[in-house]
Amino acid sequence: MAMAALALLEDIANGRIRRERVFRDHNDFLAQDDDWLISRFRFPRAVLLELCAELGPNLERETMRSHAIPVPLQVLTTLGFLATGSFQRELADRSGISQSSLSRAMPVVWDGIIRMSARYIRFPYDAFDQPNIKMQFAAIAGFPNVIGAIDCTHIAIKAPSEEEFAYVNRKHFHSINVQIICDAQMRLTNIVARWPGSTHDSYILTNSMVGMRLQAGRVRDGWLLGDRGYPLKTWLLTPLTNPQTDRERRYNNAHSRTRSVVERAIGQLKCRWRCLDRTGGMLLYRPDKVCRIVLACGVLHNVAHRHGIPLGEVAAPPDDPDPGPIYVQPNQQAVHARQHVIATI
């Protein structure tokens, strides 16, 4: 009998007999009240069920194991990680998921969320989409014709093994520099997450799809508002470096008040998805994985806005490295566009 038991243990140790994974009851998460769910996963039960239904077909895949991780558990555990930046012990204890299983499941969930981006993140290229956006921006400080506010933010990462120096930003930590454009309601209309931390904000815009399309004249009547890290364009208005008159000072004030919406949007994004916030440490993944996490969080930010999900007190906008002014000789059309706003604001 003892010999048989020893043989069985040897078979298990050598992988000839696999242990059957034991899962506890997974439904207790979704059985909790909405306040509890929002505090841990950032969404109430109804929205979580919608996400599970949408992501389910990609997550219900065949596995070599006797029990696949249930879709709700994959989705909620991933959301729990994005909301905190760490693997929650409570989830591990309740679900029985190992760290290795979570590591395999999360990228599939991220990619499924990213595939939803076409429905949730759309830039208002067409005149049909612009009037309401312009009206909401004008209501802030009277600045006319604004279709978006733009800025970049840095997501801290561990030092990568390749091209490490390229990821060191102006504040001397490793990061991904992420471009964000939003509307007056802090909904994201563009997010670009693929550039190392040393990349200048203006370079990211110039090489982004939005920047190239705006430069090609895709939008005839409207502009973005950017800080001094961007060059003045007919489609991108920046503040005056040294305002001299009352009108110029009013212009700069209205520009700052209106553009600050993107700083608040970034604050919301990082407050809701703490994995992006440097105060919670850094993301311990390769740069390409970090970029996917950022894109997924951008989609989820807009999902939360679409459903009106409340967010607690938001910290001050992140203290991102100042990209520094960009010295490019503006064309006369851009100068004239800004002077026209100065004269009329």
Short mmCIF file of C-alpha atoms in Angstrom, two decimals:
data_model
loop_
_atom_site.label_atom_id
_atom_site.label_comp_id
_atom_site.label_asym_id
_atom_site.label_seq_id
_atom_site.Cartn_x
_atom_site.Cartn_y
_atom_site.Cartn_z
CA MET A 1 0.00 0.00 0.00
CA ALA A 2 2.83 2.35 0.94
CA MET A 3 4.65 1.46 -2.29
CA ALA A 4 1.52 2.24 -4.32
CA ALA A 5 1.15 5.62 -2.62
CA LEU A 6 4.80 6.43 -3.30
CA ALA A 7 4.38 5.45 -6.94
CA LEU A 8 1.33 7.69 -7.24
CA LEU A 9 3.23 10.64 -5.76
CA GLU A 10 6.10 10.00 -8.16
CA ASP A 11 3.71 9.96 -11.13
CA ILE A 12 2.19 13.28 -10.02
CA ALA A 13 5.64 14.83 -9.50
CA ASN A 14 6.79 13.70 -12.95
CA GLY A 15 3.66 15.09 -14.63
CA ARG A 16 2.32 11.70 -15.72
CA ILE A 17 -0.82 12.41 -13.70
CA ARG A 18 -2.02 16.01 -13.58
CA ARG A 19 -3.64 17.48 -10.54
CA GLU A 20 -7.17 18.60 -11.22
CA ARG A 21 -7.50 22.31 -10.54
CA VAL A 22 -10.13 23.09 -7.95
CA PHE A 23 -12.12 26.29 -8.44
CA ARG A 24 -14.19 27.82 -5.73
CA ASP A 25 -17.52 29.48 -6.43
CA HIS A 26 -16.83 32.27 -8.92
CA ASN A 27 -20.27 33.81 -8.93
CA ASP A 28 -19.82 35.55 -5.59
CA PHE A 29 -17.98 38.46 -7.21
CA LEU A 30 -20.89 39.40 -9.44
CA ALA A 31 -23.32 38.78 -6.60
CA GLN A 32 -21.82 41.71 -4.68
CA ASP A 33 -23.46 45.14 -4.72
CA ASP A 34 -22.45 47.79 -7.27
CA ASP A 35 -20.49 49.92 -4.79
CA TRP A 36 -18.29 46.92 -3.95
CA LEU A 37 -17.80 46.04 -7.62
CA ILE A 38 -16.96 49.63 -8.63
CA SER A 39 -14.43 49.92 -5.82
CA ARG A 40 -12.56 46.84 -7.05
CA PHE A 41 -13.28 46.55 -10.76
CA ARG A 42 -14.43 50.13 -11.62
CA PHE A 43 -17.76 48.99 -13.09
CA PRO A 44 -21.19 47.98 -11.74
CA ARG A 45 -22.61 44.53 -12.34
CA ALA A 46 -24.59 45.42 -15.49
CA VAL A 47 -21.53 46.82 -17.27
CA LEU A 48 -19.34 43.94 -16.13
CA LEU A 49 -21.84 41.48 -17.60
CA GLU A 50 -21.84 43.44 -20.89
CA LEU A 51 -18.05 43.28 -21.02
CA CYS A 52 -18.06 39.56 -20.29
CA ALA A 53 -20.61 38.96 -23.05
CA GLU A 54 -18.60 40.99 -25.57
CA LEU A 55 -15.23 39.51 -24.69
CA GLY A 56 -16.52 35.98 -24.12
CA PRO A 57 -16.13 34.54 -27.64
CA ASN A 58 -12.39 35.29 -27.62
CA LEU A 59 -11.87 34.06 -24.08
CA GLU A 60 -13.82 30.80 -24.26
CA ARG A 61 -10.99 28.99 -25.96
CA GLU A 62 -10.00 25.37 -25.77
CA THR A 63 -7.22 24.65 -23.29
CA MET A 64 -5.05 21.68 -22.48
CA ARG A 65 -6.38 21.76 -18.93
CA SER A 66 -9.41 20.02 -17.57
CA HIS A 67 -10.97 23.32 -16.50
CA ALA A 68 -10.72 26.60 -18.39
CA ILE A 69 -10.79 29.77 -16.33
CA PRO A 70 -14.39 31.09 -16.54
CA VAL A 71 -14.84 34.24 -18.62
CA PRO A 72 -16.13 36.42 -15.75
CA LEU A 73 -13.12 35.44 -13.67
CA GLN A 74 -10.70 36.30 -16.49
CA VAL A 75 -12.36 39.68 -17.07
CA LEU A 76 -12.76 40.67 -13.42
CA THR A 77 -9.26 39.61 -12.43
CA THR A 78 -7.80 41.61 -15.32
CA LEU A 79 -9.89 44.65 -14.39
CA GLY A 80 -8.76 44.23 -10.79
CA PHE A 81 -5.15 44.32 -11.92
CA LEU A 82 -5.70 47.41 -14.11
CA ALA A 83 -7.52 49.16 -11.26
CA THR A 84 -4.73 48.57 -8.74
CA GLY A 85 -1.57 47.68 -10.64
CA SER A 86 -1.12 44.53 -8.57
CA PHE A 87 -2.47 41.01 -8.37
CA GLN A 88 -5.18 41.15 -5.72
CA ARG A 89 -4.68 38.54 -3.00
CA GLU A 90 -8.41 38.53 -2.35
CA LEU A 91 -9.08 37.42 -5.92
CA ALA A 92 -6.36 34.81 -5.78
CA ASP A 93 -7.67 33.36 -2.54
CA ARG A 94 -11.26 33.23 -3.75
CA SER A 95 -10.64 31.96 -7.26
CA GLY A 96 -7.66 29.68 -6.89
CA ILE A 97 -6.00 31.26 -9.93
CA SER A 98 -2.24 30.97 -9.94
CA GLN A 99 0.01 33.84 -11.00
CA SER A 100 1.01 31.90 -14.13
CA SER A 101 -2.62 31.36 -15.13
CA LEU A 102 -3.35 35.05 -14.63
CA SER A 103 -0.32 36.01 -16.71
CA ARG A 104 -1.63 33.90 -19.59
CA ALA A 105 -5.21 35.17 -19.29
CA MET A 106 -4.65 38.91 -18.97
CA PRO A 107 -3.07 39.65 -22.39
CA VAL A 108 -5.98 37.93 -24.12
CA VAL A 109 -8.40 40.14 -22.19
CA TRP A 110 -6.37 43.29 -22.99
CA ASP A 111 -6.37 42.45 -26.69
CA GLY A 112 -10.11 41.81 -26.66
CA ILE A 113 -10.69 45.22 -25.07
CA ILE A 114 -8.39 46.90 -27.62
CA ARG A 115 -10.47 45.38 -30.43
CA MET A 116 -13.43 47.38 -29.07
CA SER A 117 -11.60 50.68 -29.61
CA ALA A 118 -13.18 51.51 -32.98
CA ARG A 119 -16.56 51.83 -31.24
CA TYR A 120 -15.36 53.76 -28.22
CA ILE A 121 -12.50 56.02 -29.40
CA ARG A 122 -13.28 58.11 -32.48
CA PHE A 123 -11.73 61.38 -33.61
CA PRO A 124 -14.28 63.93 -34.96
CA TYR A 125 -12.94 64.33 -38.48
CA ASP A 126 -16.37 64.87 -40.02
CA ALA A 127 -18.31 68.13 -39.80
CA PHE A 128 -21.36 66.19 -38.62
CA ASP A 129 -19.54 65.18 -35.40
CA GLN A 130 -18.09 68.60 -34.58
CA PRO A 131 -20.83 71.14 -33.64
CA ASN A 132 -21.64 69.68 -30.24
CA ILE A 133 -17.95 69.26 -29.38
CA LYS A 134 -17.21 72.88 -30.37
CA MET A 135 -20.16 74.15 -28.36
CA GLN A 136 -19.07 72.26 -25.23
CA PHE A 137 -15.50 73.57 -25.51
CA ALA A 138 -16.72 77.15 -26.10
CA ALA A 139 -18.82 76.91 -22.93
CA ILE A 140 -15.64 76.55 -20.84
CA ALA A 141 -14.02 79.91 -21.60
CA GLY A 142 -15.43 81.18 -24.89
CA PHE A 143 -12.66 79.70 -27.06
CA PRO A 144 -14.17 79.04 -30.52
CA ASN A 145 -13.90 76.16 -32.98
CA VAL A 146 -12.09 73.67 -30.73
CA ILE A 147 -12.45 70.00 -31.70
CA GLY A 148 -9.98 68.59 -29.17
CA ALA A 149 -7.38 69.25 -26.48
CA ILE A 150 -4.06 67.44 -26.76
CA ASP A 151 -1.27 66.53 -24.35
CA CYS A 152 1.10 63.68 -23.60
CA THR A 153 1.59 61.74 -20.39
CA HIS A 154 4.29 59.35 -19.23
CA ILE A 155 3.66 55.80 -18.04
CA ALA A 156 6.51 54.55 -15.85
CA ILE A 157 8.07 51.21 -16.82
CA LYS A 158 10.99 49.11 -15.69
CA ALA A 159 14.20 49.62 -17.65
CA PRO A 160 13.85 47.57 -20.85
CA SER A 161 16.59 45.21 -21.96
CA GLU A 162 16.85 46.80 -25.42
CA GLU A 163 17.40 50.49 -26.29
CA GLU A 164 17.15 51.30 -22.59
CA PHE A 165 18.39 54.89 -22.97
CA ALA A 166 15.59 55.80 -25.43
CA TYR A 167 13.02 55.23 -22.67
CA VAL A 168 14.58 57.71 -20.22
CA ASN A 169 12.48 60.91 -20.17
CA ARG A 170 13.34 64.44 -19.10
CA LYS A 171 12.66 63.54 -15.45
CA HIS A 172 15.15 60.68 -15.69
CA PHE A 173 12.83 57.70 -15.31
CA HIS A 174 11.94 55.08 -17.90
CA SER A 175 8.55 55.54 -19.53
CA ILE A 176 6.25 55.29 -22.51
CA ASN A 177 5.17 58.73 -23.77
CA VAL A 178 1.45 58.50 -24.54
CA GLN A 179 -0.49 61.00 -26.67
CA ILE A 180 -4.00 61.82 -25.48
CA ILE A 181 -6.67 63.90 -27.27
CA CYS A 182 -10.04 64.41 -25.61
CA ASP A 183 -13.28 66.33 -26.00
CA ALA A 184 -14.75 68.80 -23.50
CA GLN A 185 -16.39 65.94 -21.56
CA MET A 186 -12.99 64.25 -21.05
CA ARG A 187 -13.84 61.42 -23.44
CA LEU A 188 -10.76 60.24 -25.31
CA THR A 189 -10.91 60.78 -29.07
CA ASN A 190 -7.35 59.61 -29.76
CA ILE A 191 -4.68 57.69 -27.88
CA VAL A 192 -1.23 56.80 -29.20
CA ALA A 193 0.86 54.46 -27.05
CA ARG A 194 4.00 53.28 -28.81
CA TRP A 195 6.81 55.80 -28.29
CA PRO A 196 9.72 55.67 -25.79
CA GLY A 197 9.82 58.27 -23.02
CA SER A 198 12.53 60.38 -24.66
CA THR A 199 10.32 61.09 -27.70
CA HIS A 200 9.14 64.70 -27.94
CA ASP A 201 5.38 65.33 -27.82
CA SER A 202 5.40 67.16 -31.16
CA TYR A 203 7.16 64.26 -32.88
CA ILE A 204 4.49 61.86 -31.67
CA LEU A 205 1.73 64.08 -33.06
CA THR A 206 3.51 64.61 -36.39
CA ASN A 207 3.85 60.86 -36.86
CA SER A 208 0.39 59.93 -35.64
CA MET A 209 -2.56 59.23 -37.93
CA VAL A 210 -4.45 62.22 -36.51
CA GLY A 211 -1.50 64.55 -37.06
CA MET A 212 -0.95 63.39 -40.63
CA ARG A 213 -4.64 63.66 -41.51
CA LEU A 214 -4.99 67.13 -40.00
CA GLN A 215 -1.85 68.29 -41.80
CA ALA A 216 -3.34 66.96 -45.05
CA GLY A 217 -6.46 69.09 -44.54
CA ARG A 218 -8.84 66.37 -43.40
CA VAL A 219 -10.57 68.92 -41.09
CA ARG A 220 -11.40 72.23 -42.74
CA ASP A 221 -12.92 74.13 -39.85
CA GLY A 222 -11.61 73.38 -36.38
CA TRP A 223 -8.43 73.04 -34.37
CA LEU A 224 -6.77 71.34 -31.46
CA LEU A 225 -5.42 73.20 -28.45
CA GLY A 226 -1.89 72.27 -27.39
CA ASP A 227 0.72 73.62 -25.01
CA ARG A 228 4.07 75.16 -25.88
CA GLY A 229 5.46 71.70 -26.61
CA TYR A 230 3.68 71.82 -29.97
CA PRO A 231 4.26 74.04 -33.02
CA LEU A 232 1.61 76.54 -34.07
CA LYS A 233 -0.45 75.20 -36.99
CA THR A 234 -3.64 76.22 -38.73
CA TRP A 235 -5.18 73.17 -37.06
CA LEU A 236 -3.31 73.45 -33.72
CA LEU A 237 -3.38 76.65 -31.68
CA THR A 238 -0.80 77.20 -28.96
CA PRO A 239 -0.42 79.90 -26.28
CA LEU A 240 1.58 83.07 -26.87
CA THR A 241 5.05 82.88 -25.35
CA ASN A 242 5.09 86.52 -24.22
CA PRO A 243 1.63 88.14 -24.30
CA GLN A 244 1.81 91.95 -24.37
CA THR A 245 -1.78 93.23 -24.55
CA ASP A 246 -4.96 92.58 -22.58
CA ARG A 247 -6.40 90.74 -25.56
CA GLU A 248 -3.36 88.49 -25.77
CA ARG A 249 -3.52 87.79 -22.06
CA ARG A 250 -7.26 86.97 -22.36
CA TYR A 251 -6.41 84.64 -25.23
CA ASN A 252 -3.79 82.81 -23.15
CA ASN A 253 -6.14 82.57 -20.19
CA ALA A 254 -8.99 81.17 -22.30
CA HIS A 255 -6.57 78.79 -24.03
CA SER A 256 -5.24 77.50 -20.70
CA ARG A 257 -8.68 77.03 -19.14
CA THR A 258 -9.98 75.22 -22.21
CA ARG A 259 -6.94 73.03 -22.80
CA SER A 260 -6.77 71.99 -19.14
CA VAL A 261 -9.60 69.55 -19.80
CA VAL A 262 -7.06 67.12 -21.27
CA GLU A 263 -4.98 67.30 -18.09
CA ARG A 264 -8.07 66.42 -16.07
CA ALA A 265 -8.87 63.58 -18.48
CA ILE A 266 -5.38 62.17 -17.95
CA GLY A 267 -5.89 62.54 -14.20
CA GLN A 268 -9.15 60.58 -14.45
CA LEU A 269 -7.53 57.89 -16.61
CA LYS A 270 -4.73 57.32 -14.12
CA CYS A 271 -6.99 57.60 -11.08
CA ARG A 272 -9.44 54.98 -12.35
CA TRP A 273 -6.73 52.66 -13.70
CA ARG A 274 -4.02 52.92 -11.04
CA CYS A 275 -1.67 50.62 -12.91
CA LEU A 276 -0.87 53.67 -15.10
CA ASP A 277 -0.06 55.97 -12.19
CA ARG A 278 3.54 56.27 -11.09
CA THR A 279 2.52 56.62 -7.43
CA GLY A 280 1.60 52.95 -7.58
CA GLY A 281 5.05 52.00 -8.84
CA MET A 282 5.93 51.03 -12.38
CA LEU A 283 4.60 48.47 -14.81
CA LEU A 284 6.97 45.50 -14.78
CA TYR A 285 6.38 44.48 -18.39
CA ARG A 286 8.11 44.84 -21.75
CA PRO A 287 7.32 48.14 -23.52
CA ASP A 288 5.07 46.44 -26.08
CA LYS A 289 2.92 44.91 -23.32
CA VAL A 290 2.75 48.24 -21.48
CA CYS A 291 1.47 49.90 -24.66
CA ARG A 292 -1.30 47.31 -24.91
CA ILE A 293 -2.25 47.89 -21.27
CA VAL A 294 -2.44 51.66 -21.91
CA LEU A 295 -4.66 51.21 -24.98
CA ALA A 296 -6.98 48.86 -23.09
CA CYS A 297 -7.27 51.38 -20.24
CA GLY A 298 -8.10 54.11 -22.77
CA VAL A 299 -11.00 52.07 -24.12
CA LEU A 300 -12.23 51.29 -20.61
CA HIS A 301 -12.01 54.99 -19.70
CA ASN A 302 -14.52 55.74 -22.45
CA VAL A 303 -16.70 52.77 -21.51
CA ALA A 304 -16.93 54.26 -18.01
CA HIS A 305 -17.82 57.69 -19.43
CA ARG A 306 -20.48 56.26 -21.74
CA HIS A 307 -22.17 54.58 -18.79
CA GLY A 308 -21.70 57.52 -16.42
CA ILE A 309 -19.73 55.47 -13.90
CA PRO A 310 -18.85 57.67 -10.91
CA LEU A 311 -15.22 58.23 -9.98
CA GLY A 312 -14.12 59.26 -6.52
CA GLU A 313 -11.95 62.24 -5.79
CA VAL A 314 -9.39 62.69 -8.57
CA ALA A 315 -5.87 63.67 -7.64
CA ALA A 316 -4.17 66.67 -9.22
CA PRO A 317 -3.19 66.18 -12.87
CA PRO A 318 0.03 64.17 -13.16
CA ASP A 319 3.30 66.09 -13.00
CA ASP A 320 4.61 64.92 -16.35
CA PRO A 321 7.99 65.93 -17.71
CA ASP A 322 7.82 69.27 -19.52
CA PRO A 323 8.64 68.55 -23.18
CA GLY A 324 10.06 72.06 -23.53
CA PRO A 325 9.12 74.58 -26.19
CA ILE A 326 9.38 73.67 -29.84
CA TYR A 327 10.99 76.24 -32.11
CA VAL A 328 9.48 76.00 -35.56
CA GLN A 329 8.81 78.99 -37.78
CA PRO A 330 4.99 79.04 -38.12
CA ASN A 331 3.46 79.76 -41.48
CA GLN A 332 1.51 82.97 -41.92
CA GLN A 333 -1.82 81.19 -42.18
CA ALA A 334 -1.32 79.75 -38.69
CA VAL A 335 -0.30 83.14 -37.29
CA HIS A 336 -3.35 84.74 -38.92
CA ALA A 337 -5.67 82.07 -37.47
CA ARG A 338 -4.38 82.73 -33.97
CA GLN A 339 -4.55 86.51 -34.40
CA HIS A 340 -8.18 86.18 -35.52
CA VAL A 341 -9.05 84.31 -32.30
CA ILE A 342 -7.15 86.88 -30.22
CA ALA A 343 -9.18 89.66 -31.83
CA THR A 344 -12.51 87.99 -31.27
CA ILE A 345 -12.24 86.14 -27.95
#
